Amino acid sequence: MRGSVWALVVVAGLGGGALLWSFAPSALPVSIEAPLTFPITAPQPPPAMRVGVLHAGRMLSRGLFAYRGGDAGERVFGMDAVIVEHPRGTLLFDAGFGRRVHEHAHTLPWLMRRLSRIEAETPVVDQLAGASIAIESIKGVVLTHAHWDHVSGLDDLRGVPVWINRAELDFIRGTDPAARLARELGDLDYHLYAFDGPPYWGFAASHDVFGDGSVVLVPAGGHTPGSVIAFIHAPDGRSYALIGDLAWQREGVDIPAERPWLARRLVDGDEAGVREVLVRVHLLQRAVPQLLVVPAHDRRVMERLPPARRDDA
Ligand SMILES: [Zn+2]
């Protein structure tokens, strides 16, 4: 009996030690088989194109959950959307927290609810009204992926086409609990797009939304099967890579460092896939100085984007 108690203590101690170790700093090895040598055509964004950010909500959590080596201090995780007003149509990238975010949060794993606190800001739909942008005029909401915190605002934007690729639509229509809210939102107006364009900045294929190189989507599956990165090239020469939840905070790309084991188990469908894309984006950031890599939940980075215009300010 005494022997088995000791065995339990040793196993519990080893398990606890392994869990703690999984939060320790650990940079991913930066080596990659396919080099970043793909030429891209220079984008030609129209002068009237505008890029802006809509801060829709926040979650308060800790840096240590965002990347290996993060600190235990409280950290803001923004729940934002990006708007691109292009002469050929207005696009939103993700939908941020919606008006019913506190109801939507029931789809979160219990542990994630315990480890974070939700704070609503101004839902995207109300910010659009403030800018006199009619919902009917929006060409689409492009999802970086279909997790709850990116689709909550879709509940207020019914009728707007939701731009998605086949892999992510299959993810929503499957049984994975991580897509539960998207499933519960019911029949949204899904607009399927295909990666019908050439390799792009190290990614295997692309989809050029307007045909002028200003907005290009590339497949970056891992976090979810159909996760994408959206490259946006503004007329002022600035470029953005909206990487969704490939990393939750910019240190994940800068180091590069993956999420700790606990967070990976909770949110990443394919951990190896995430690591591969993370290293690719790390190298891209180093190679392209005018590119701002934007993790969906790093409020410090989101605040570097221009604010979305408002008519009622
Ligand atoms: Zn997210």
Short mmCIF file of C-alpha atoms and ligand atoms in Angstrom, two decimals:
data_model
loop_
_atom_site.label_atom_id
_atom_site.label_comp_id
_atom_site.label_asym_id
_atom_site.label_seq_id
_atom_site.Cartn_x
_atom_site.Cartn_y
_atom_site.Cartn_z
CA MET A 1 0.00 0.00 0.00
CA ARG A 2 2.67 2.40 1.10
CA GLY A 3 4.60 1.62 -2.07
CA SER A 4 1.64 2.49 -4.30
CA VAL A 5 1.08 5.78 -2.42
CA TRP A 6 4.69 6.72 -3.05
CA ALA A 7 4.32 5.74 -6.68
CA LEU A 8 1.31 8.05 -6.96
CA VAL A 9 3.24 10.90 -5.33
CA VAL A 10 6.16 10.39 -7.73
CA VAL A 11 3.86 10.25 -10.78
CA ALA A 12 1.96 13.37 -9.63
CA GLY A 13 5.26 15.16 -9.00
CA LEU A 14 6.63 14.23 -12.41
CA GLY A 15 3.37 15.27 -14.08
CA GLY A 16 3.35 18.61 -12.28
CA GLY A 17 7.01 19.17 -13.16
CA ALA A 18 6.36 18.39 -16.82
CA LEU A 19 3.43 20.82 -16.86
CA LEU A 20 5.56 23.58 -15.32
CA TRP A 21 8.39 22.84 -17.77
CA SER A 22 5.95 23.23 -20.67
CA PHE A 23 5.64 26.93 -19.79
CA ALA A 24 9.43 27.47 -19.82
CA PRO A 25 11.08 29.51 -22.58
CA SER A 26 11.78 27.45 -25.70
CA ALA A 27 12.45 28.93 -29.13
CA LEU A 28 11.47 26.89 -32.18
CA PRO A 29 14.37 25.91 -34.45
CA VAL A 30 14.44 28.26 -37.41
CA SER A 31 15.11 26.01 -40.35
CA ILE A 32 12.77 25.40 -43.20
CA GLU A 33 12.89 23.31 -46.33
CA ALA A 34 11.24 25.70 -48.78
CA PRO A 35 13.07 29.05 -48.85
CA LEU A 36 11.22 32.34 -49.19
CA THR A 37 12.26 32.91 -52.76
CA PHE A 38 8.92 33.16 -54.51
CA PRO A 39 8.71 36.36 -56.49
CA ILE A 40 5.48 38.30 -56.08
CA THR A 41 4.01 40.84 -58.41
CA ALA A 42 4.05 44.30 -56.86
CA PRO A 43 0.62 45.01 -55.40
CA GLN A 44 -1.31 47.90 -56.92
CA PRO A 45 -3.73 49.08 -54.24
CA PRO A 46 -6.03 51.87 -55.40
CA PRO A 47 -5.28 55.24 -53.73
CA ALA A 48 -8.78 55.31 -52.19
CA MET A 49 -8.30 52.04 -50.30
CA ARG A 50 -8.39 52.41 -46.51
CA VAL A 51 -7.41 50.02 -43.73
CA GLY A 52 -8.69 50.40 -40.17
CA VAL A 53 -9.10 48.48 -36.93
CA LEU A 54 -12.27 48.03 -34.87
CA HIS A 55 -11.66 47.16 -31.21
CA ALA A 56 -14.68 45.06 -30.27
CA GLY A 57 -13.70 43.44 -26.99
CA ARG A 58 -10.93 42.14 -24.76
CA MET A 59 -10.01 39.11 -22.77
CA LEU A 60 -7.72 39.51 -19.81
CA SER A 61 -5.34 36.64 -19.33
CA ARG A 62 -1.61 36.11 -18.87
CA GLY A 63 1.38 36.19 -21.19
CA LEU A 64 2.49 32.76 -20.04
CA PHE A 65 -0.52 31.18 -21.77
CA ALA A 66 0.27 32.93 -25.06
CA TYR A 67 3.79 31.66 -25.74
CA ARG A 68 6.49 29.61 -24.08
CA GLY A 69 8.46 31.92 -21.82
CA GLY A 70 5.65 34.45 -21.40
CA ASP A 71 5.36 36.19 -18.03
CA ALA A 72 2.69 35.73 -15.38
CA GLY A 73 1.52 39.35 -15.50
CA GLU A 74 -1.96 40.23 -16.72
CA ARG A 75 -2.15 40.87 -20.45
CA VAL A 76 -4.83 42.23 -22.76
CA PHE A 77 -5.97 39.95 -25.57
CA GLY A 78 -7.87 42.13 -28.05
CA MET A 79 -10.93 40.73 -29.83
CA ASP A 80 -10.88 42.95 -32.87
CA ALA A 81 -11.84 43.15 -36.51
CA VAL A 82 -9.99 44.84 -39.37
CA ILE A 83 -11.89 46.72 -42.07
CA VAL A 84 -10.63 47.30 -45.60
CA GLU A 85 -12.59 49.81 -47.67
CA HIS A 86 -11.68 49.15 -51.29
CA PRO A 87 -13.43 50.77 -54.28
CA ARG A 88 -14.59 47.31 -55.31
CA GLY A 89 -16.07 46.45 -51.91
CA THR A 90 -15.65 46.66 -48.17
CA LEU A 91 -14.25 43.65 -46.37
CA LEU A 92 -14.12 42.82 -42.68
CA PHE A 93 -11.49 40.46 -41.37
CA ASP A 94 -13.00 38.48 -38.48
CA ALA A 95 -16.02 39.74 -36.63
CA GLY A 96 -14.71 40.30 -33.10
CA PHE A 97 -16.94 40.05 -30.05
CA GLY A 98 -20.60 40.60 -30.84
CA ARG A 99 -23.45 42.04 -28.77
CA ARG A 100 -24.22 38.60 -27.28
CA VAL A 101 -20.64 37.65 -26.45
CA HIS A 102 -21.44 36.72 -22.86
CA GLU A 103 -24.01 34.19 -24.11
CA HIS A 104 -21.58 32.93 -26.76
CA ALA A 105 -18.91 32.28 -24.11
CA HIS A 106 -20.71 29.12 -22.98
CA THR A 107 -19.11 27.38 -25.96
CA LEU A 108 -15.63 27.94 -24.47
CA PRO A 109 -13.88 25.09 -22.66
CA TRP A 110 -14.39 25.42 -18.89
CA LEU A 111 -10.67 25.79 -18.26
CA MET A 112 -10.40 28.72 -20.68
CA ARG A 113 -13.29 30.49 -18.96
CA ARG A 114 -11.47 30.03 -15.65
CA LEU A 115 -8.18 31.35 -16.98
CA SER A 116 -9.48 34.55 -18.58
CA ARG A 117 -12.00 37.36 -18.14
CA ILE A 118 -14.23 38.68 -20.94
CA GLU A 119 -14.82 42.40 -21.38
CA ALA A 120 -17.04 43.67 -24.19
CA GLU A 121 -16.12 46.93 -25.91
CA THR A 122 -18.16 48.23 -28.88
CA PRO A 123 -19.46 45.46 -31.15
CA VAL A 124 -18.44 45.75 -34.79
CA VAL A 125 -22.04 46.23 -35.94
CA ASP A 126 -22.37 49.36 -33.77
CA GLN A 127 -19.03 50.74 -34.96
CA LEU A 128 -20.16 50.28 -38.56
CA ALA A 129 -23.31 52.25 -37.76
CA GLY A 130 -21.12 54.96 -36.21
CA ALA A 131 -19.22 55.18 -39.48
CA SER A 132 -22.45 55.20 -41.53
CA ILE A 133 -21.39 51.97 -43.23
CA ALA A 134 -24.50 50.01 -44.17
CA ILE A 135 -24.24 46.31 -43.41
CA GLU A 136 -25.71 45.59 -46.84
CA SER A 137 -22.75 47.35 -48.45
CA ILE A 138 -20.21 44.92 -47.00
CA LYS A 139 -18.84 42.50 -49.55
CA GLY A 140 -17.88 39.93 -46.95
CA VAL A 141 -16.40 38.98 -43.61
CA VAL A 142 -13.21 37.02 -44.25
CA LEU A 143 -12.57 34.64 -41.38
CA THR A 144 -8.97 33.95 -40.40
CA HIS A 145 -10.59 30.89 -38.80
CA ALA A 146 -13.91 29.87 -37.26
CA HIS A 147 -13.19 29.82 -33.51
CA TRP A 148 -15.83 31.43 -31.27
CA ASP A 149 -13.97 34.70 -30.59
CA HIS A 150 -13.70 35.39 -34.35
CA VAL A 151 -17.31 34.58 -35.23
CA SER A 152 -19.22 36.03 -32.25
CA GLY A 153 -19.84 39.29 -34.14
CA LEU A 154 -21.29 37.40 -37.13
CA ASP A 155 -24.42 37.00 -35.03
CA ASP A 156 -25.06 40.76 -35.51
CA LEU A 157 -24.09 40.76 -39.20
CA ARG A 158 -26.56 38.26 -40.63
CA GLY A 159 -26.95 38.61 -44.36
CA VAL A 160 -23.31 39.60 -44.89
CA PRO A 161 -21.48 36.90 -46.85
CA VAL A 162 -18.95 34.99 -44.73
CA TRP A 163 -15.87 34.28 -46.83
CA ILE A 164 -14.44 30.89 -46.08
CA ASN A 165 -12.48 28.07 -47.72
CA ARG A 166 -13.60 24.49 -48.02
CA ALA A 167 -11.38 23.12 -45.22
CA GLU A 168 -12.76 25.61 -42.69
CA LEU A 169 -16.36 25.09 -43.77
CA ASP A 170 -15.89 21.34 -43.31
CA PHE A 171 -14.44 22.10 -39.85
CA ILE A 172 -17.58 24.08 -38.96
CA ARG A 173 -19.89 21.41 -40.29
CA GLY A 174 -18.04 18.59 -38.53
CA THR A 175 -18.18 17.69 -34.85
CA ASP A 176 -15.16 19.52 -33.40
CA PRO A 177 -16.24 21.35 -30.21
CA ALA A 178 -13.90 24.24 -31.13
CA ALA A 179 -16.31 25.17 -33.95
CA ARG A 180 -19.41 24.89 -31.77
CA LEU A 181 -20.40 28.55 -31.79
CA ALA A 182 -20.02 28.83 -35.57
CA ARG A 183 -22.24 25.76 -35.84
CA GLU A 184 -24.79 27.16 -33.39
CA LEU A 185 -25.03 30.42 -35.34
CA GLY A 186 -26.83 28.33 -37.94
CA ASP A 187 -27.04 28.89 -41.64
CA LEU A 188 -24.88 31.88 -42.39
CA ASP A 189 -24.41 33.10 -45.95
CA TYR A 190 -21.15 31.27 -46.63
CA HIS A 191 -19.18 32.36 -49.68
CA LEU A 192 -16.62 29.72 -50.65
CA TYR A 193 -13.35 30.82 -52.16
CA ALA A 194 -10.54 28.65 -53.50
CA PHE A 195 -6.79 29.12 -53.42
CA ASP A 196 -6.68 29.50 -57.17
CA GLY A 197 -3.58 31.69 -57.37
CA PRO A 198 0.17 30.98 -57.44
CA PRO A 199 2.53 30.48 -54.48
CA TYR A 200 2.87 33.65 -52.48
CA TRP A 201 5.63 34.73 -50.09
CA GLY A 202 6.51 31.18 -49.14
CA PHE A 203 2.96 29.82 -49.05
CA ALA A 204 1.83 27.10 -51.43
CA ALA A 205 -1.10 28.94 -53.06
CA SER A 206 -3.08 32.16 -52.84
CA HIS A 207 -6.35 33.91 -53.54
CA ASP A 208 -6.16 37.50 -54.77
CA VAL A 209 -9.48 38.99 -53.66
CA PHE A 210 -9.62 42.10 -55.85
CA GLY A 211 -7.20 41.02 -58.58
CA ASP A 212 -4.86 43.96 -57.87
CA GLY A 213 -2.70 42.29 -55.24
CA SER A 214 -4.01 44.52 -52.46
CA VAL A 215 -5.65 41.70 -50.48
CA VAL A 216 -4.25 38.20 -50.80
CA LEU A 217 -5.29 35.17 -48.76
CA VAL A 218 -2.99 32.17 -48.28
CA PRO A 219 -3.65 28.78 -46.66
CA ALA A 220 -2.04 28.48 -43.22
CA GLY A 221 -3.79 25.49 -41.67
CA GLY A 222 -2.74 24.16 -38.28
CA HIS A 223 -4.56 26.11 -35.58
CA THR A 224 -7.70 25.01 -37.47
CA PRO A 225 -7.71 23.06 -40.76
CA GLY A 226 -8.67 26.09 -42.88
CA SER A 227 -6.85 28.88 -41.03
CA VAL A 228 -5.58 31.55 -43.39
CA ILE A 229 -3.24 34.51 -43.39
CA ALA A 230 -4.53 37.68 -45.04
CA PHE A 231 -1.91 39.94 -46.62
CA ILE A 232 -3.14 43.51 -46.99
CA HIS A 233 -1.11 46.07 -48.93
CA ALA A 234 -2.23 49.64 -48.30
CA PRO A 235 -1.65 52.54 -50.73
CA ASP A 236 0.68 54.24 -48.20
CA GLY A 237 3.19 51.42 -48.70
CA ARG A 238 2.44 49.65 -45.45
CA SER A 239 1.68 45.95 -45.53
CA TYR A 240 -0.05 43.82 -42.94
CA ALA A 241 -0.17 40.08 -42.39
CA LEU A 242 -3.26 39.18 -40.41
CA ILE A 243 -2.18 35.84 -38.98
CA GLY A 244 -5.26 35.05 -36.89
CA ASP A 245 -4.33 32.87 -33.93
CA LEU A 246 -1.13 31.41 -35.37
CA ALA A 247 0.36 33.24 -32.37
CA TRP A 248 -1.71 35.02 -29.72
CA GLN A 249 0.92 37.67 -29.00
CA ARG A 250 3.72 39.08 -31.13
CA GLU A 251 6.48 37.37 -29.12
CA GLY A 252 5.23 34.09 -30.54
CA VAL A 253 6.40 35.28 -33.97
CA ASP A 254 9.41 37.32 -32.83
CA ILE A 255 11.13 34.53 -30.84
CA PRO A 256 9.54 32.32 -32.46
CA ALA A 257 7.80 30.36 -29.70
CA GLU A 258 4.72 28.20 -29.72
CA ARG A 259 1.98 28.22 -27.10
CA PRO A 260 2.63 26.19 -23.94
CA TRP A 261 1.42 22.60 -23.99
CA LEU A 262 -1.78 23.32 -22.05
CA ALA A 263 -2.89 26.04 -24.48
CA ARG A 264 -1.91 23.95 -27.51
CA ARG A 265 -4.02 21.07 -26.24
CA LEU A 266 -6.98 23.42 -25.79
CA VAL A 267 -6.88 25.27 -29.09
CA ASP A 268 -4.52 23.89 -31.74
CA GLY A 269 -5.85 21.21 -34.09
CA ASP A 270 -2.44 20.38 -35.59
CA GLU A 271 0.50 21.47 -33.42
CA ALA A 272 3.16 20.54 -35.99
CA GLY A 273 1.28 22.55 -38.62
CA VAL A 274 1.25 25.60 -36.34
CA ARG A 275 5.00 25.28 -35.70
CA GLU A 276 5.77 25.07 -39.42
CA VAL A 277 3.72 28.16 -40.32
CA LEU A 278 5.02 30.06 -37.28
CA VAL A 279 8.62 29.62 -38.41
CA ARG A 280 7.64 30.61 -41.95
CA VAL A 281 6.05 33.85 -40.73
CA HIS A 282 9.01 34.55 -38.44
CA LEU A 283 11.33 34.34 -41.47
CA LEU A 284 8.98 36.48 -43.57
CA GLN A 285 8.90 39.17 -40.88
CA ARG A 286 12.69 39.25 -40.88
CA ALA A 287 12.86 39.42 -44.69
CA VAL A 288 10.21 42.09 -45.33
CA PRO A 289 10.77 45.20 -43.18
CA GLN A 290 7.60 47.03 -44.30
CA LEU A 291 5.43 44.10 -43.21
CA LEU A 292 3.58 44.35 -39.89
CA VAL A 293 2.67 40.88 -38.67
CA VAL A 294 -0.61 41.17 -36.77
CA PRO A 295 -1.67 38.42 -34.35
CA ALA A 296 -5.45 38.70 -33.94
CA HIS A 297 -5.25 39.08 -30.17
CA ASP A 298 -2.22 41.30 -29.64
CA ARG A 299 -3.80 44.64 -28.78
CA ARG A 300 -0.36 46.34 -28.81
CA VAL A 301 0.03 45.46 -32.49
CA MET A 302 -3.61 46.11 -33.42
CA GLU A 303 -3.21 49.64 -32.04
CA ARG A 304 -0.53 50.25 -34.68
CA LEU A 305 -3.16 49.97 -37.41
CA PRO A 306 -5.03 53.16 -38.34
CA PRO A 307 -8.31 53.57 -36.45
CA ALA A 308 -11.41 52.87 -38.53
CA ARG A 309 -13.15 56.05 -39.62
CA ARG A 310 -16.15 57.30 -37.65
CA ASP A 311 -18.80 59.77 -38.73
CA ASP A 312 -20.17 60.41 -35.25
CA ALA A 313 -16.85 61.22 -33.56
ZN ZN B 1 -8.86 33.73 -31.32
#
